[in-house]
Coordinates of C-alpha atoms in Angstrom, one line a residue:
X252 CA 83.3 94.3 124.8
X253 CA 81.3 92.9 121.9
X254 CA 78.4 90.4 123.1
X255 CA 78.4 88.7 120.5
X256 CA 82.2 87.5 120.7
X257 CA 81.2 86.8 125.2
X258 CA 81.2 83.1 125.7
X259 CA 77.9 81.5 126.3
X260 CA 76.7 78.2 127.6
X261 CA 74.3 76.3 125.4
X262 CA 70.7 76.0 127.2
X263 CA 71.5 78.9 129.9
X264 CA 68.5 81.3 130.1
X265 CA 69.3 82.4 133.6
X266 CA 70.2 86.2 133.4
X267 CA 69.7 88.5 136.6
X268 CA 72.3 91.2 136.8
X269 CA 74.2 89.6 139.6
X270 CA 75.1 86.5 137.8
X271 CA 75.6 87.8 134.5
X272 CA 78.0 90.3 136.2
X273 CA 80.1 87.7 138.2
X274 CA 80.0 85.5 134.8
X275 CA 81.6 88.8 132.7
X276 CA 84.5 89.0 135.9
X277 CA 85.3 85.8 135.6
X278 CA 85.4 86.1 131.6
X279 CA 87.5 89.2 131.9
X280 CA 89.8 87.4 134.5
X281 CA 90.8 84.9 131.8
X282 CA 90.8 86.7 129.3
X283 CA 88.0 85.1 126.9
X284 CA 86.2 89.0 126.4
X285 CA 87.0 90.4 123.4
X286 CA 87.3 94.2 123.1
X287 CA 85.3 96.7 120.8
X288 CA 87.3 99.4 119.5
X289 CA 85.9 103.2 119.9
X290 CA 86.6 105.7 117.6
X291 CA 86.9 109.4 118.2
X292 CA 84.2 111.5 117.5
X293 CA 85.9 113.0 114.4
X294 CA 86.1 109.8 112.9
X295 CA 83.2 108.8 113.9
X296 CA 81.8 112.1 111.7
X297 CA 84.2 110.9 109.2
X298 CA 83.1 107.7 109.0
X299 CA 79.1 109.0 108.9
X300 CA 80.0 111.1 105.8
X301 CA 81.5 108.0 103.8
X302 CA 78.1 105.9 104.3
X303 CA 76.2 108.6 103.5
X304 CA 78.2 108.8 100.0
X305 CA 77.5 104.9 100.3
X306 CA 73.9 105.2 100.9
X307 CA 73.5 108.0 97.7
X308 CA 75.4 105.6 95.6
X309 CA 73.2 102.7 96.3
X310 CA 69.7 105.3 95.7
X311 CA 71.0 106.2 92.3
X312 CA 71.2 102.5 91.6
X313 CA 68.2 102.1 93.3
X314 CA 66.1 104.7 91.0
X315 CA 68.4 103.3 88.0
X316 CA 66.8 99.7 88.3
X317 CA 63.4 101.2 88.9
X318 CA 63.6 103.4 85.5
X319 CA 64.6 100.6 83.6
X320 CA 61.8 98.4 85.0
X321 CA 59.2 100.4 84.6
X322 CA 60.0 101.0 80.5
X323 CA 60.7 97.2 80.0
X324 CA 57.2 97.0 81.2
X325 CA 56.2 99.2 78.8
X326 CA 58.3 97.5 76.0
X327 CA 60.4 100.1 75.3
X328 CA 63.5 99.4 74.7
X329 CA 66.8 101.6 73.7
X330 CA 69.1 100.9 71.0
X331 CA 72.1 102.8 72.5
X332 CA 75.4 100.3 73.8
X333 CA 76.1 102.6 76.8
X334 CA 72.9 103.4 79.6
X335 CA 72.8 106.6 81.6
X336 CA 75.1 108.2 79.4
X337 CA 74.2 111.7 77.7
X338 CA 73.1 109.9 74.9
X339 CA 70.5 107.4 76.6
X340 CA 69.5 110.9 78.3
X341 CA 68.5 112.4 75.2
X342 CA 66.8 109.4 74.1
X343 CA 64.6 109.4 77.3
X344 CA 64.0 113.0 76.7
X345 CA 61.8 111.7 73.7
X346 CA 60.7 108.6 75.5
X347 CA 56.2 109.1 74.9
X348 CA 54.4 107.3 77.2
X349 CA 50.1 107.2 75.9
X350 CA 48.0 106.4 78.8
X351 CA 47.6 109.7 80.8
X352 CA 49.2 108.4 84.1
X353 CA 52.3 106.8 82.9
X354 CA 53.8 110.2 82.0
X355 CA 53.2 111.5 85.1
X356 CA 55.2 108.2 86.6
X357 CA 57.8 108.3 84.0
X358 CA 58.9 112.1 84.8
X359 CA 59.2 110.7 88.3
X360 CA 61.7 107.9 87.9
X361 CA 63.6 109.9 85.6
X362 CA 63.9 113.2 87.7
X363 CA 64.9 110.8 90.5
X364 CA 67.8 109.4 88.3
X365 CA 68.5 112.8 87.8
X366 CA 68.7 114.4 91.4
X367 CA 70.1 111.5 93.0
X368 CA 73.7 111.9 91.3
X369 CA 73.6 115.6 92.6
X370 CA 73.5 114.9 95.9
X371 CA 76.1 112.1 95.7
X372 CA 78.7 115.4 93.8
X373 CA 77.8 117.5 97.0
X374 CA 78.8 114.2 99.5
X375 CA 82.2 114.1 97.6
X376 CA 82.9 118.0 97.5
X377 CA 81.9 117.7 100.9
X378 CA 84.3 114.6 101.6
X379 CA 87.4 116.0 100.2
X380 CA 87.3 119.4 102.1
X381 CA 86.8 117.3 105.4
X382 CA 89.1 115.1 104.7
X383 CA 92.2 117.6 104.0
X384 CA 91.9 118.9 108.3
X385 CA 91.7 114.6 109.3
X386 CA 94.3 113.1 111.2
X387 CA 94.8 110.3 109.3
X388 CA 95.5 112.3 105.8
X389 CA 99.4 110.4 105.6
X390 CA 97.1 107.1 105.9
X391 CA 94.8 107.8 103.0
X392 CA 97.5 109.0 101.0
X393 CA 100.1 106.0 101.1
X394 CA 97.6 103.4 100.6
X395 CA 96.6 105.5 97.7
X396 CA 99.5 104.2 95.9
X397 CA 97.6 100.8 95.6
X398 CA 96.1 100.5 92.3
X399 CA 92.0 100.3 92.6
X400 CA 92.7 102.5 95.4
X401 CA 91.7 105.7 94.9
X402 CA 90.3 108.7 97.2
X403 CA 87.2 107.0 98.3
X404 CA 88.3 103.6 99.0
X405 CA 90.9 104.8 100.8
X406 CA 89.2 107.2 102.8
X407 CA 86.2 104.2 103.1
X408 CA 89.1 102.0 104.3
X409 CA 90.7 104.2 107.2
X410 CA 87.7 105.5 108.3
X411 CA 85.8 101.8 108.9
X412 CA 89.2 100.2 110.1
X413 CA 90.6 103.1 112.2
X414 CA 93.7 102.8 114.5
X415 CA 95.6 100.8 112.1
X416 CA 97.8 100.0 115.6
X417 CA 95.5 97.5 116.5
X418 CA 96.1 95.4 113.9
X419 CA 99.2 93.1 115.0
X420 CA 99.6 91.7 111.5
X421 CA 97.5 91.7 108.1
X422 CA 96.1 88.2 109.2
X423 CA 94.0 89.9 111.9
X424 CA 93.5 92.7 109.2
X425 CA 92.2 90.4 106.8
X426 CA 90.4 88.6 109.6
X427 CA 88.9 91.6 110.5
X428 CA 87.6 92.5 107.0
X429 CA 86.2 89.2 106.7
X430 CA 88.3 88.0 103.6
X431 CA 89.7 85.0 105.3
X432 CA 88.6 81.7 103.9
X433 CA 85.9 79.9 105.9
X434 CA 87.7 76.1 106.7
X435 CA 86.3 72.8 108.1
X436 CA 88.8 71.0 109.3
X437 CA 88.0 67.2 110.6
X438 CA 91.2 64.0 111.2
X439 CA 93.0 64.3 107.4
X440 CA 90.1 65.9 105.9
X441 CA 90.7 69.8 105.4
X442 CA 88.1 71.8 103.6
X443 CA 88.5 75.7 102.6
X444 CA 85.5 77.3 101.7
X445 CA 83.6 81.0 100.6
X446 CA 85.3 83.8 102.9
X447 CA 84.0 84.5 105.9
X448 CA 82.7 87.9 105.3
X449 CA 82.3 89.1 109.2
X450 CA 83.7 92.1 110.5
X451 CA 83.3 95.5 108.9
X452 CA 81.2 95.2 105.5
X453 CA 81.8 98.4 104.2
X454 CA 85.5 98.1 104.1
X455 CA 85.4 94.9 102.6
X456 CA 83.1 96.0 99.7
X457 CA 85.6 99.1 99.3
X458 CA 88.6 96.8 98.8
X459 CA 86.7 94.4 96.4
X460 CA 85.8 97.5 94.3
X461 CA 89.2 98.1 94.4
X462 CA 91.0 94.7 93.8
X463 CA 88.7 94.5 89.8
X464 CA 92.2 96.7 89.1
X465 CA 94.2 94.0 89.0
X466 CA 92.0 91.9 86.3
X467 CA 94.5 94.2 83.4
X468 CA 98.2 94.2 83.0
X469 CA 100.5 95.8 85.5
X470 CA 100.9 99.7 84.2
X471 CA 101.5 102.8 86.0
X472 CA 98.5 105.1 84.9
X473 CA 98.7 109.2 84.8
X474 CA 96.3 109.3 87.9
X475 CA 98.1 106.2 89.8
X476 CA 101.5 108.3 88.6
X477 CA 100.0 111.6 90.2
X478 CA 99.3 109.9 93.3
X479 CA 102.6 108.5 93.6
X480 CA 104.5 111.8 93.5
X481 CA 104.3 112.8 96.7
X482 CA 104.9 109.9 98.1
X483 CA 108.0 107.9 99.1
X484 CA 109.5 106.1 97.2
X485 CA 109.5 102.8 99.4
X486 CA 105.6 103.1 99.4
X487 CA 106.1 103.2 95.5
X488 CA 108.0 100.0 95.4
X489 CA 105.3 98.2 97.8
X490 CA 103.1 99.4 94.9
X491 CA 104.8 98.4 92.0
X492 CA 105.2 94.6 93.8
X493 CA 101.6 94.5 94.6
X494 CA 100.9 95.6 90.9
X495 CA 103.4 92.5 89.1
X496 CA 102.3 89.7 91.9
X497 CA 98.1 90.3 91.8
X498 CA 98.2 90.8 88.3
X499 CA 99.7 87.6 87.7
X500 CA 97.6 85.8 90.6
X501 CA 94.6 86.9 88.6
X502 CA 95.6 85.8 85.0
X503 CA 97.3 82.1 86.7
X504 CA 94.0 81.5 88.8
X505 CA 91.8 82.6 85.9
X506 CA 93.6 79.9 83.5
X507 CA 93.0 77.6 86.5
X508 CA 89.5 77.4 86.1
X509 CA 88.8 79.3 89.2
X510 CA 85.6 81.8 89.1
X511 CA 86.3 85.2 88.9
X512 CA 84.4 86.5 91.8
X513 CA 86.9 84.3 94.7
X514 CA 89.9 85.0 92.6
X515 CA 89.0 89.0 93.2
X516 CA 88.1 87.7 96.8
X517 CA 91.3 86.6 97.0
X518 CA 93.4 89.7 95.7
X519 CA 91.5 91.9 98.3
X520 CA 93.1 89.6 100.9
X521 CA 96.0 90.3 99.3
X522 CA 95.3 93.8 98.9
X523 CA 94.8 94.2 102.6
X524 CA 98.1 92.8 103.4
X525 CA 100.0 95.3 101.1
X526 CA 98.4 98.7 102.4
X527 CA 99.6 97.4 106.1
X528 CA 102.6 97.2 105.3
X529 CA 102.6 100.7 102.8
X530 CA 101.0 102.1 105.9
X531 CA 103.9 100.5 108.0
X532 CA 106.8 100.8 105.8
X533 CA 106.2 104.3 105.5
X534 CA 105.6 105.5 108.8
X535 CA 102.3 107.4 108.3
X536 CA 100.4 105.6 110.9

């Protein structure tokens, strides 16, 4: 059960084991625990591998900032339009630092930047060959037909959210995620707010990643096209209409006036929703 869902008086610091174990009884009884789901230990190593990739992504950003900070305090400045490119590498190859221990920090930050993205390449070699013996392949591939949804999301996705069984309906999906709108509701006043953002984090930064997509026109690239190939062709359709209604939600919200950031919040709900029912519809799960 998760503790932190248990009910709890307000001004009760009385615990012995007796009591507290009577009190979860009668909890259980009613019905007012909620239960923690436990994954199996393959997905629990499948799950480890895809916030590892998470954690290299975020120390190559990490040495990225620190690079950049330590030449703006040195003044120096590129010229180039695109960073970390092989062009802004060359240029730091004849980046001259004069004092004798700046060098020495210099080749540092920039043979971090360059080790880093190494070891995030050996995470995803290592991710797809895992991936290919997992149970829940059929699941990674249909909700690949989502556009923004690509290898890693989806593998992020399955692997954080597991049995997808659990889920009644996308409301306790998108619940779960933490994408539902926060609301205050008081007499005739009703007040929606920022989303919630409880539940499972790393899912719910996946499927933000993912739901930028739908800031362009509703296409069918060569890689979306490639993924939908072996798929059938039900899923496809559940793509296509996720494609023409999010697309349009973004460019009508965006004329509204709305911020960018809740719209995208908003087409993540909405993104949630759709790969249930891909998953669903096409009876991978």
């Amino acid at each position: 059960m998760a503790p932190s869902q248990s009910p709890k008086q307000a001004g009760d610091r009385v615990k012995p084991d007796r009591r507290d174990a009577a009190q979860l009884a009668r909890l259980l009884r009613s019905g007012d625990l909620t239960p923690v789901y436990v994954p199996t230990v393959e997905d629990e190593a499948i799950r480890d591998l895809v916030r590892a990739r998470e954690d290299a992504l975020k120390a190559i950003k990490a040495a990225q900032a620190r690079l950049k900070a330590f030449l703006l305090r040195q003044d120096i400045r590129s010229e180039g339009r695109a960073n970390w490119g092989p062009a802004h590498l060359r240029w730091l190859a004849e980046v001259v630092c004069p004092p004798p221990a700046q060098p020495i920090v210099f080749q540092e930050y920039v043979r971090a930047v360059s080790e880093h993205p190494e070891h995030l390449q050996r995470l995803d070699a290592e991710l797809q060959t895992q991936v290919q013996t997992w149970r829940w392949v059929p699941v990674v591939a249909a909700i690949q037909a989502l556009r923004g949804v690509q290898f890693t999301v989806a593998v992020t996705l399955i692997a954080e959210l597991g049995e997808r069984s659990r889920f009644e309906n996308p409301r306790q999906l998108m619940s779960y995620l933490g994408l539902t709108p926060s609301e205050h509701t008081s007499g005739e006043r009703r007040r929606h707010g920022a989303i919630t953002k409880t539940g499972n984090s790393h899912a719910r930064r996946a499927l933000i990643a993912g739901a930028w997509a739908y800031r362009y026109p509703a296409t069918v690239s060569r890689h979306l096209q490639l993924r939908w190939e072996k798929l059938p062709k039900v899923i496809q359709d559940i793509s296509w209409k996720a494609q023409g209604r999010l697309c349009k939600r973004y460019r009508r919200l965006l004329a509204r006036g709305t911020n960018a950031n809740p719209v995208v919040g908003a087409l993540a709900r909405a993104m949630a929703a759709f790969g249930w029912a891909s998953a669903r519809t096409g009876k991978v799960a």
